[in-house]
XYZ file of C-alpha atoms in Angstrom:
688
model
C -21.838 24.935 -7.888
C -18.715 26.918 -7.012
C -19.243 30.231 -5.238
C -17.077 33.230 -6.203
C -16.995 35.347 -3.060
C -13.682 35.843 -1.274
C -14.371 33.224 1.350
C -15.779 30.571 -0.959
C -13.915 30.961 -4.236
C -13.379 27.208 -4.158
C -15.414 24.362 -2.724
C -15.325 24.233 1.050
C -13.303 21.029 1.273
C -10.510 22.572 -0.849
C -10.273 25.885 0.939
C -7.532 26.528 3.484
C -8.873 27.958 6.768
C -9.190 31.727 6.815
C -8.125 33.866 9.729
C -10.136 33.047 12.807
C -11.278 29.672 11.499
C -8.335 27.562 12.690
C -9.979 26.305 15.863
C -13.279 25.717 14.083
C -11.685 23.535 11.425
C -9.107 21.863 13.635
C -10.735 18.455 13.541
C -12.572 18.682 10.234
C -9.985 19.943 7.746
C -9.501 17.104 5.256
C -5.739 17.472 5.022
C -3.308 15.204 6.740
C -1.559 18.106 8.397
C -4.139 20.219 10.224
C -2.249 23.106 11.774
C -2.626 23.653 15.497
C -1.231 26.491 17.567
C 0.935 25.682 20.554
C 3.002 28.212 22.505
C 2.806 30.658 19.639
C 4.008 28.154 17.035
C 2.528 25.667 14.597
C 3.064 21.934 14.613
C 1.831 19.329 12.161
C -0.554 16.499 12.840
C 0.704 12.909 12.892
C 1.946 11.638 9.550
C -0.900 9.206 8.951
C 0.503 7.283 5.987
C 3.563 5.995 7.855
C 1.837 2.720 8.773
C 1.183 1.540 5.219
C 4.503 3.006 4.013
C 6.265 0.737 6.520
C 4.288 -2.275 5.327
C 4.905 -1.375 1.694
C 8.679 -1.542 2.211
C 8.485 -4.679 4.356
C 6.155 -6.629 2.069
C 6.625 -5.180 -1.415
C 10.277 -4.067 -1.685
C 12.615 -5.786 0.785
C 11.504 -9.398 0.026
C 11.723 -9.022 -3.768
C 14.161 -11.322 -5.598
C 15.392 -8.303 -7.569
C 16.555 -6.472 -4.439
C 18.132 -9.630 -3.047
C 19.984 -10.134 -6.326
C 21.246 -6.553 -6.234
C 22.284 -7.111 -2.622
C 24.421 -10.082 -3.655
C 25.882 -8.179 -6.607
C 26.838 -5.243 -4.377
C 27.701 -7.478 -1.380
C 25.428 -5.478 0.913
C 23.202 -8.320 2.183
C 24.120 -7.694 5.822
C 23.325 -4.004 5.565
C 19.963 -4.724 3.953
C 19.264 -7.192 6.753
C 20.019 -4.498 9.344
C 17.636 -2.097 7.598
C 15.004 -4.852 7.458
C 15.296 -5.606 11.188
C 15.039 -1.934 12.131
C 11.980 -1.363 9.951
C 10.328 -4.461 11.371
C 11.037 -3.213 14.911
C 9.350 0.095 14.019
C 6.392 -1.729 12.493
C 5.789 -3.580 15.763
C 4.987 -0.364 17.645
C 3.848 2.066 14.958
C 0.107 1.769 15.527
C 0.435 2.384 19.279
C 2.686 5.338 18.506
C 0.250 6.850 16.003
C -2.663 6.585 18.415
C -0.702 8.097 21.285
C 0.697 10.811 19.032
C -2.737 12.398 18.863
C -2.257 13.498 22.473
C 1.476 13.280 23.193
C 3.735 15.776 21.357
C 6.903 13.739 22.011
C 5.372 10.666 20.375
C 4.014 12.773 17.511
C 7.494 14.106 16.812
C 8.842 10.540 16.792
C 6.161 9.354 14.337
C 6.850 12.249 11.983
C 10.588 11.484 12.085
C 9.823 7.830 11.305
C 7.668 8.874 8.337
C 10.443 10.961 6.788
C 13.063 8.274 7.461
C 10.913 5.586 5.819
C 10.389 7.768 2.730
C 14.174 8.245 2.473
C 14.764 4.503 2.869
C 12.306 3.778 0.067
C 14.140 6.205 -2.225
C 17.416 4.487 -1.370
C 16.053 0.988 -1.994
C 14.567 2.051 -5.336
C 17.960 3.485 -6.309
C 19.611 0.184 -5.408
C 17.056 -1.681 -7.528
C 18.013 0.510 -10.499
C 21.759 0.309 -9.945
C 23.978 -0.842 -12.802
C 27.685 -1.788 -12.555
C 30.266 0.521 -14.094
C 30.747 -1.830 -16.997
C 27.096 -1.608 -18.036
C 25.964 0.016 -21.256
C 26.082 3.787 -21.103
C 22.352 4.049 -21.703
C 21.702 1.976 -18.600
C 23.963 3.848 -16.181
C 22.185 5.258 -13.170
C 23.147 8.824 -12.224
C 24.202 8.899 -8.615
C 21.455 9.939 -6.245
C 23.713 9.475 -3.259
C 25.328 12.534 -1.656
C 28.945 13.633 -2.204
C 29.567 11.237 -5.090
C 29.807 12.268 -8.738
C 28.973 10.145 -11.752
C 27.624 6.641 -11.530
C 26.788 5.438 -8.030
C 29.595 3.271 -6.682
C 29.250 0.374 -4.286
C 31.090 2.438 -1.673
C 28.592 5.301 -1.988
C 25.652 2.908 -1.638
C 27.297 1.239 1.341
C 27.841 4.569 3.095
C 24.222 5.586 2.501
C 22.924 2.248 3.777
C 25.047 2.516 6.902
C 23.766 6.025 7.512
C 20.122 4.960 7.097
C 20.667 1.900 9.323
C 22.098 4.145 12.073
C 19.197 6.539 11.655
C 16.627 3.757 11.901
C 18.392 2.191 14.870
C 18.308 5.558 16.630
C 14.560 5.777 15.987
C 14.097 2.259 17.391
C 15.916 3.283 20.580
C 13.849 6.466 20.842
C 10.706 4.389 20.443
C 11.827 2.086 23.266
C 12.290 5.076 25.571
C 8.669 6.084 24.861
C 7.444 2.672 26.140
C 5.434 1.952 22.995
C 3.302 -1.186 23.092
C 3.918 -3.954 20.541
C 1.066 -5.404 18.509
C 0.984 -9.209 18.556
C 0.508 -9.800 14.814
C 2.851 -6.970 13.853
C 5.560 -8.559 16.003
C 5.654 -11.783 13.971
C 7.214 -12.098 10.550
C 5.636 -15.103 8.735
C 8.572 -15.712 6.402
C 11.032 -15.773 9.275
C 8.780 -17.981 11.374
C 8.910 -20.493 8.523
C 12.704 -20.619 8.758
C 12.574 -21.508 12.456
C 10.905 -24.889 12.977
C 10.509 -24.223 16.683
C 8.330 -21.179 16.069
C 5.842 -22.707 13.632
C 3.482 -23.969 16.325
C 3.864 -20.731 18.267
C 2.908 -18.719 15.195
C -0.153 -20.892 14.545
C -1.223 -20.340 18.176
C -0.951 -16.580 17.665
C -3.022 -16.856 14.494
C -5.770 -18.799 16.287
C -5.924 -16.151 18.999
C -5.994 -13.218 16.586
C -8.312 -14.618 13.886
C -11.834 -14.875 15.303
C -14.819 -16.670 13.791
C -12.965 -18.748 11.190
C -12.366 -22.011 13.059
C -15.276 -23.734 11.322
C -14.026 -22.874 7.811
C -10.464 -23.936 8.654
C -11.681 -27.201 10.191
C -13.802 -27.980 7.120
C -10.904 -27.332 4.729
C -8.483 -29.450 6.749
C -11.099 -32.224 6.946
C -11.600 -32.158 3.171
C -7.856 -32.258 2.472
C -7.412 -35.066 4.982
C -10.310 -36.985 3.428
C -8.862 -36.734 -0.065
C -5.461 -37.879 1.177
C -7.102 -40.793 2.999
C -8.901 -41.815 -0.188
C -5.573 -41.885 -1.980
C -4.062 -44.097 0.720
C -6.966 -46.544 0.328
C -6.849 -46.328 -3.463
C -10.404 -45.008 -3.412
C -10.160 -41.909 -5.521
C -11.171 -40.635 -8.898
C -8.317 -38.259 -9.543
C -4.546 -38.714 -9.376
C -3.563 -35.124 -10.063
C -3.699 -31.832 -8.197
C -6.445 -30.809 -5.843
C -7.536 -27.177 -6.054
C -9.146 -25.315 -3.165
C -10.614 -21.975 -4.218
C -11.476 -19.357 -1.585
C -13.842 -16.816 -3.109
C -15.432 -13.837 -1.462
C -15.577 -10.065 -1.328
C -13.114 -7.389 -0.352
C -11.536 -7.602 3.128
C -13.665 -10.498 4.379
C -10.713 -12.630 5.501
C -9.740 -14.960 2.637
C -6.008 -14.533 3.250
C -6.462 -15.009 7.014
C -8.156 -18.368 6.433
C -5.434 -19.363 3.968
C -2.752 -18.511 6.547
C -4.433 -20.611 9.228
C -4.630 -23.597 6.881
C -1.070 -23.048 5.655
C 0.337 -22.992 9.210
C -1.924 -25.758 10.556
C 0.210 -28.443 12.307
C -1.333 -31.264 10.232
C -0.506 -29.480 6.963
C 3.050 -28.763 8.159
C 3.531 -32.438 8.985
C 1.776 -34.013 6.006
C 3.297 -32.076 3.088
C 6.971 -32.192 2.163
C 6.946 -28.604 0.943
C 4.699 -25.659 1.616
C 4.962 -22.676 -0.723
C 3.267 -19.292 -0.372
C 3.278 -17.201 -3.576
C 2.025 -13.619 -3.312
C 0.468 -12.348 -6.534
C -0.313 -8.809 -5.362
C 2.729 -7.403 -7.182
C 1.909 -8.973 -10.565
C 0.578 -6.647 -13.270
C -1.014 -9.673 -14.985
C -1.096 -13.419 -14.478
C 2.336 -14.646 -15.558
C 2.898 -18.400 -15.703
C 6.689 -18.148 -16.053
C 6.949 -15.812 -13.062
C 4.825 -18.129 -10.889
C 6.890 -21.170 -11.912
C 10.190 -19.419 -11.203
C 8.894 -18.147 -7.875
C 7.736 -21.649 -6.993
C 11.149 -23.126 -7.790
C 12.947 -20.286 -6.005
C 11.019 -20.907 -2.808
C 11.532 -24.670 -3.072
C 15.274 -24.457 -3.791
C 15.946 -21.450 -1.540
C 17.862 -19.639 -4.289
C 17.093 -17.604 -7.429
C 15.769 -19.661 -10.313
C 17.128 -18.644 -13.692
C 16.884 -22.097 -15.282
C 13.627 -23.825 -14.331
C 14.672 -27.288 -15.491
C 18.048 -27.093 -13.763
C 16.225 -26.326 -10.537
C 13.778 -29.123 -11.324
C 16.628 -31.627 -11.591
C 17.707 -30.653 -8.097
C 14.169 -30.698 -6.716
C 12.960 -33.915 -8.350
C 9.334 -34.942 -8.851
C 8.600 -37.112 -5.858
C 7.411 -34.526 -3.344
C 3.931 -33.724 -2.161
C 3.497 -29.976 -1.798
C 0.912 -27.502 -0.533
C 0.865 -24.242 -2.515
C -0.963 -21.007 -1.745
C -1.533 -18.661 -4.693
C -2.597 -15.563 -2.797
C -4.224 -12.462 -4.262
C -4.089 -13.458 -7.930
C -6.374 -12.130 -10.653
C -7.074 -14.831 -13.255
C -9.542 -13.969 -15.988
C -11.081 -15.965 -18.798
C -8.229 -14.894 -21.101
C -5.772 -16.626 -18.776
C -7.188 -20.127 -19.309
C -4.192 -21.313 -21.363
C -1.713 -19.808 -18.909
C -3.398 -21.534 -15.997
C -3.381 -24.849 -17.891
C 0.376 -24.482 -18.392
C 0.857 -23.855 -14.682
C -1.215 -26.920 -13.805
C 0.810 -29.122 -16.163
C 4.054 -27.922 -14.615
C 2.826 -28.513 -11.058
C 1.679 -32.011 -12.036
C 5.122 -32.694 -13.424
C 7.177 -31.571 -10.423
C 4.967 -32.934 -7.647
C 3.456 -36.241 -6.738
C -0.319 -36.860 -6.790
C -2.052 -35.581 -3.697
C -0.471 -32.138 -3.883
C -2.820 -29.251 -3.121
C -3.085 -25.734 -4.558
C -5.159 -23.171 -2.651
C -6.136 -19.942 -4.413
C -7.374 -16.644 -3.010
C -8.245 -13.620 -5.098
C -10.525 -13.110 -8.078
C -11.008 -15.878 -10.635
C -13.180 -16.457 -13.624
C -15.509 -19.340 -12.766
C -14.918 -20.897 -16.182
C -11.291 -21.573 -15.236
C -12.480 -24.386 -12.973
C -15.515 -25.532 -14.952
C -13.585 -28.520 -16.329
C -11.874 -29.185 -13.012
C -14.997 -29.724 -10.906
C -13.876 -33.253 -9.991
C -10.600 -31.923 -8.518
C -11.751 -28.551 -7.199
C -13.223 -27.659 -3.811
C -14.815 -24.221 -3.646
C -15.384 -22.268 -0.433
C -17.291 -19.016 -0.448
C -15.908 -16.911 2.403
C -18.627 -14.804 3.913
C -18.634 -12.327 6.757
C -18.391 -13.473 10.367
C -21.395 -13.863 12.672
C -22.602 -11.101 14.970
C -21.385 -12.895 18.108
C -17.929 -13.431 16.614
C -17.848 -9.810 15.517
C -18.585 -8.669 19.073
C -15.914 -11.014 20.432
C -13.356 -9.594 17.997
C -14.414 -6.051 18.897
C -13.868 -6.673 22.614
C -10.523 -8.359 22.031
C -9.218 -5.247 20.283
C -10.862 -2.857 22.736
C -9.012 -4.237 25.761
C -5.250 -4.275 26.234
C -5.596 -7.296 28.540
C -8.962 -9.034 27.928
C -8.303 -11.597 30.668
C -7.957 -8.792 33.228
C -11.042 -6.808 32.218
C -13.598 -5.905 34.848
C -17.209 -7.054 34.671
C -18.589 -3.534 34.219
C -15.967 -2.727 31.608
C -16.793 -5.791 29.527
C -20.551 -5.294 29.911
C -20.318 -1.748 28.539
C -18.226 -2.873 25.579
C -20.643 -5.666 24.693
C -23.519 -3.198 24.763
C -21.581 -0.743 22.592
C -20.574 -3.464 20.133
C -24.147 -4.582 19.465
C -25.253 -0.964 19.130
C -22.730 0.032 16.470
C -22.850 -3.300 14.615
C -25.604 -2.161 12.255
C -23.982 1.210 11.523
C -20.869 -0.393 10.065
C -22.246 -3.441 8.250
C -20.583 -4.980 11.267
C -19.877 -8.432 9.926
C -16.714 -7.093 8.283
C -13.873 -8.172 10.603
C -11.851 -5.041 9.794
C -14.527 -2.820 11.353
C -14.509 -4.869 14.575
C -10.730 -4.437 14.818
C -10.743 -0.735 13.953
C -13.666 0.285 16.155
C -12.562 -1.896 19.059
C -9.078 -0.371 19.016
C -10.558 3.122 19.361
C -11.818 2.251 22.848
C -8.399 0.920 23.831
C -7.064 4.467 23.512
C -10.065 6.228 25.054
C -10.659 6.792 28.769
C -13.566 4.737 30.111
C -15.323 7.937 31.234
C -15.512 9.018 27.559
C -16.738 5.736 26.089
C -20.360 6.864 25.873
C -19.341 10.080 24.132
C -17.194 8.106 21.705
C -19.961 5.651 20.844
C -22.431 8.486 20.162
C -19.923 10.102 17.813
C -19.109 6.858 16.000
C -22.733 6.192 15.203
C -22.797 9.283 12.976
C -21.173 9.123 9.537
C -19.701 12.621 9.578
C -18.244 12.189 13.048
C -16.756 8.846 12.061
C -15.046 10.303 8.985
C -13.335 12.942 11.137
C -12.437 10.578 13.960
C -8.633 10.433 14.001
C -8.549 7.121 15.890
C -10.784 5.530 13.259
C -8.692 6.880 10.380
C -5.392 5.669 11.838
C -6.648 2.195 12.653
C -8.356 1.750 9.278
C -5.116 2.713 7.507
C -3.252 0.150 9.575
C -5.420 -2.722 8.320
C -5.507 -1.556 4.707
C -3.344 -3.374 2.157
C -0.311 -1.181 1.346
C -0.817 -1.618 -2.404
C -4.514 -0.730 -2.178
C -3.691 2.271 0.030
C -0.998 3.560 -2.305
C -3.162 3.034 -5.362
C -6.137 4.825 -3.877
C -3.917 7.683 -2.682
C -2.725 8.175 -6.268
C -6.343 8.439 -7.364
C -6.978 11.244 -4.888
C -3.797 13.120 -5.799
C -3.903 12.951 -9.602
C -6.566 15.081 -11.336
C -9.009 13.330 -13.670
C -10.990 15.418 -16.154
C -13.052 14.794 -19.267
C -9.990 15.354 -21.512
C -7.462 12.934 -20.048
C -9.974 10.759 -18.189
C -8.144 8.106 -16.223
C -5.077 8.176 -18.502
C -2.927 10.329 -16.201
C -3.823 8.199 -13.218
C -2.952 4.971 -15.019
C 0.389 6.462 -16.092
C 1.221 7.283 -12.478
C 0.388 3.716 -11.484
C 2.716 2.443 -14.194
C 5.484 4.739 -12.952
C 4.978 3.564 -9.379
C 4.801 -0.109 -10.347
C 1.206 -0.590 -9.178
C -0.275 -3.896 -10.447
C -2.800 -3.761 -13.273
C -5.488 -5.405 -11.178
C -5.324 -2.506 -8.720
C -6.042 -0.165 -11.617
C -8.801 -2.404 -12.941
C -10.625 -3.154 -9.712
C -10.262 0.066 -7.785
C -9.909 3.019 -10.099
C -12.339 2.371 -12.888
C -15.441 3.077 -10.846
C -18.100 1.328 -12.996
C -16.039 -1.853 -12.920
C -15.486 -1.451 -9.192
C -19.220 -1.472 -8.566
C -19.757 -4.487 -10.815
C -17.017 -6.525 -9.141
C -18.010 -5.980 -5.532
C -21.337 -6.494 -3.883
C -23.408 -3.577 -2.761
C -22.452 -4.220 0.854
C -18.861 -3.129 0.054
C -19.926 0.458 -0.595
C -19.225 1.457 3.071
C -15.657 0.162 2.693
C -15.058 2.411 -0.314
C -16.403 5.411 1.602
C -14.136 4.605 4.552
C -11.044 4.219 2.355
C -11.695 7.542 0.604
C -12.317 9.322 3.889
C -9.202 7.923 5.525
C -6.778 8.506 2.652
C -7.904 12.101 2.188
C -5.996 12.723 5.407
C -2.718 11.341 4.066
C -1.830 14.387 2.011
C -2.023 18.167 2.302
C -4.515 20.200 0.293
C -3.532 23.815 -0.127
C -4.840 26.711 -2.153
C -2.129 28.935 -3.566
C -2.062 32.341 -1.902
C 0.270 34.893 -0.411
C 0.171 33.179 2.980
C 0.568 29.634 1.646
C 2.193 27.542 4.356
C 3.278 23.933 3.864
C 3.919 21.765 6.935
C 7.532 20.696 7.206
C 6.608 16.994 7.364
C 4.455 17.120 4.204
C 5.218 14.383 1.651
C 2.260 14.668 -0.744
C 0.905 18.062 -1.829
C -2.390 18.729 -3.634
C -1.970 22.320 -4.879
C -5.169 24.107 -5.916
C -4.861 27.084 -8.279
C -7.425 29.557 -9.603
C -7.488 32.068 -12.461
C -5.570 34.572 -10.327
C -2.625 32.276 -9.657
C 0.496 33.426 -11.545
C 3.322 31.768 -9.607
C 4.180 28.848 -7.382
C 4.267 29.480 -3.622
C 7.699 30.675 -2.519
C 7.557 28.094 0.265
C 8.246 25.367 -2.314
C 11.736 26.816 -2.671
C 12.326 26.890 1.078
C 14.662 24.283 2.536
C 12.100 23.461 5.230
C 9.788 21.983 2.573
C 12.241 19.795 0.674
C 10.679 16.476 1.706
C 7.887 16.377 -0.898
C 7.458 13.140 -2.866
C 4.342 14.201 -4.793
C 3.393 17.617 -6.178
C 0.128 17.735 -8.119
C -1.368 20.905 -9.573
C -5.179 21.090 -9.629
C -7.311 23.745 -11.313
C -10.637 25.043 -10.076
C -13.644 23.143 -11.367
C -14.798 26.125 -13.449
C -11.371 26.394 -15.136
C -11.462 22.716 -16.047
C -14.971 22.937 -17.527
C -14.066 26.014 -19.622
C -10.657 24.550 -20.572
C -8.799 27.515 -19.110
C -5.152 26.852 -18.298
C -3.432 27.954 -15.129
C -1.702 31.360 -15.469
C 1.620 30.132 -14.078
C 4.291 30.882 -16.717
C 7.515 29.731 -15.109
C 9.150 27.576 -12.474
C 11.769 29.078 -10.143
C 15.162 27.405 -10.458
C 15.380 27.192 -6.687
C 12.170 25.152 -6.526
C 13.557 22.140 -8.371
C 16.926 22.539 -6.673
C 15.054 22.193 -3.376
C 12.517 19.435 -4.139
C 15.140 16.770 -4.884
C 13.035 13.922 -3.457
C 10.082 14.347 -5.839
C 8.795 11.137 -7.435
C 5.520 12.367 -8.965
C 5.212 15.821 -10.589
C 1.928 16.789 -12.286
C 2.038 20.273 -13.851
C -0.575 19.935 -16.587
C -2.589 22.791 -18.160
C -0.212 25.686 -17.413
C 1.427 28.470 -19.455
C 4.908 27.191 -18.656
C 7.132 27.517 -21.728
C 10.339 25.935 -20.481
C 11.760 24.030 -17.555
C 14.729 25.339 -15.563
C 17.937 23.336 -15.932
C 17.630 22.416 -12.247
C 15.036 19.808 -13.255
C 18.075 17.567 -13.701
C 18.421 17.440 -9.920
C 15.169 15.477 -9.538
C 16.970 12.136 -9.688
C 14.118 10.250 -7.993
C 11.455 11.551 -10.395
C 9.412 8.744 -11.944
C 6.498 10.667 -13.490
C 6.443 14.114 -15.138
C 3.250 15.541 -16.642
C 3.439 18.741 -18.727
C 0.377 18.022 -20.877
C -1.765 20.908 -22.170
C 1.066 23.313 -21.362
C 2.900 25.804 -23.609
C 6.216 24.038 -23.214
C 8.528 24.805 -26.143
C 11.797 23.080 -25.284
C 13.174 20.499 -22.899
C 16.502 21.184 -21.172
C 19.418 18.827 -21.749
C 19.564 18.170 -17.996
C 16.336 16.179 -18.372
C 18.513 13.335 -19.631
C 19.832 12.935 -16.072
C 16.466 11.616 -14.940
C 17.187 7.931 -15.478
C 14.445 6.905 -13.018
C 11.821 8.703 -15.119
C 9.228 6.196 -16.326
C 6.565 8.457 -17.860
C 6.918 11.855 -19.564
C 3.549 13.211 -20.715
C 3.620 16.042 -23.283
C 0.192 15.476 -24.818
C -1.564 18.518 -26.336
C 1.534 20.714 -26.138
C 0.747 22.771 -29.220
C 3.690 25.207 -29.024
C 6.459 22.656 -28.837
C 9.532 23.354 -30.980
C 10.227 21.386 -34.158
C 13.318 19.243 -34.479
C 15.387 19.073 -37.647
C 13.504 16.002 -38.837
C 10.222 17.894 -38.519
C 8.810 15.952 -35.549
C 7.603 17.828 -32.501
C 8.348 17.170 -28.865
C 4.817 15.951 -28.263
C 5.113 13.478 -31.142
C 8.397 12.107 -29.872
C 7.646 11.879 -26.166
C 3.869 11.672 -25.914
C 2.978 8.899 -23.450
């Protein structure tokens, strides 16, 4: 129940600290940017989302065939490669930087600068993905989002912007070197590039064996089974001449992809198969046979595949291949699609080829393939392996650890094992890393705090490390859920629209955001993981209640703005140049207002606000008394989602047509919208 006194007009976790409470709430405020006083000023806490933002660009944007094709069209491949190398160099040291930033202001400033730079790079790359040549149809022209250039973005403008961002990133890399940041072993290796260098394949497999603990038995069994099937073929003692399927099933974050990587990079597999192909399905909105086939041929031929059969003629059908289909969601409705994929793979490869699948699959898909399918249920690792993994991540140099140091860590590891459903490898890595950045004299204090749920949720080391090991797509998807309001009117509709605008795969929506389905898909033991993810991501954005003293940290990228019945205007700080870095602005009403269907009392938007917030991608302004948008909305060239539902909007400015990146415009339940000449209303034309 919501209290109505001055101090508690909103639930405690929404309320900004009142005067005199800053020190009390310093470590417990759920926002990403807890304000701390230093020499009379205010500085922001480390930008916590930078780790998964880096990985999102590295894994989900830069490697895409679409960006590579645009790079060739614009002849900017070298510049994209420079940006890629700089971002990878930052990724190598980002986790050490984030942990040290909690205590070192110079490192904190560097991390915040990296966070803003990465957000700008993502905007630039998305603009390049949407670029159209000057000869394209007028309806497809992209308004220039690059500075000092009018009209359609030219190649020269894009080139200048890329050069500027490359210089900026290179400067950040040099600054990071001067801070003596430590590189993480796995973050220093790029699997795709290791594949291109034959000399590094064995080295990469060695690194994998050192980093992945407790999976040697599973890997050995899989290799033995593959070897046995190949041996049967050589001796003509076999009952199947087609493909062999190996299915790795298991829960969330138990290590299916890690096992697949170890098998994929195993020296015997590298030597035995003519081609090895890794296809990542995390970006697919649904299982798409044509996409998988084209991706397969692209990776085999080393070039884009527009004509499958032309590529097939070049590739031939006399090669034995090993294919990983990683992170795919294949349901019972996809049976025919999967059959088509199998027929194609049988056609282009010789018998003895192997397909390994990780992800979620309907068991009926393989019911008729039992004679050619090997299933492995990936469980959690043993307690002893968990402790070993914990110690490895707790010590910077395990081989140089003292006897007393190691004894204490072993004791701590067994003690906290039960508190964290310890068999999850991610918890061993996260909790072990906390001790790496804690003085030995404080280890006992740290372990006592970690064994309490509330203390764990407010432990900054825990939050940063957990974010680092979280999938970037899962992290982004879950962050959207926390930022976008869901009520009994719109339900999950607004959230799903945001995911569409951001290009989040359908399976992320299905598995993570629809809570009843989430609980049915994952075992009960995964409940602690959901709690951890929620707790961690709540610190990746800033929650603020609108008031006269509303202050937004300068490094804020995502803003959760809480309004009550007394709110009549947006904070003036949103029009200040210091706060022009926002990517998400989401308006939330008090719980009582939502239940009684009372709209927010805000009636207008200052022109200067949109002129300032030019980097916005997500804008949720539902349930307000806003009647019109200022013409400056046309400056939001990066905007992908605009929600004005349940508002009193009457007309849309012509400048809205400039927003060519806009994917979703929601005008549902806008009862006062003007009528066009043909009698249709705005809400009828643009709804959803």
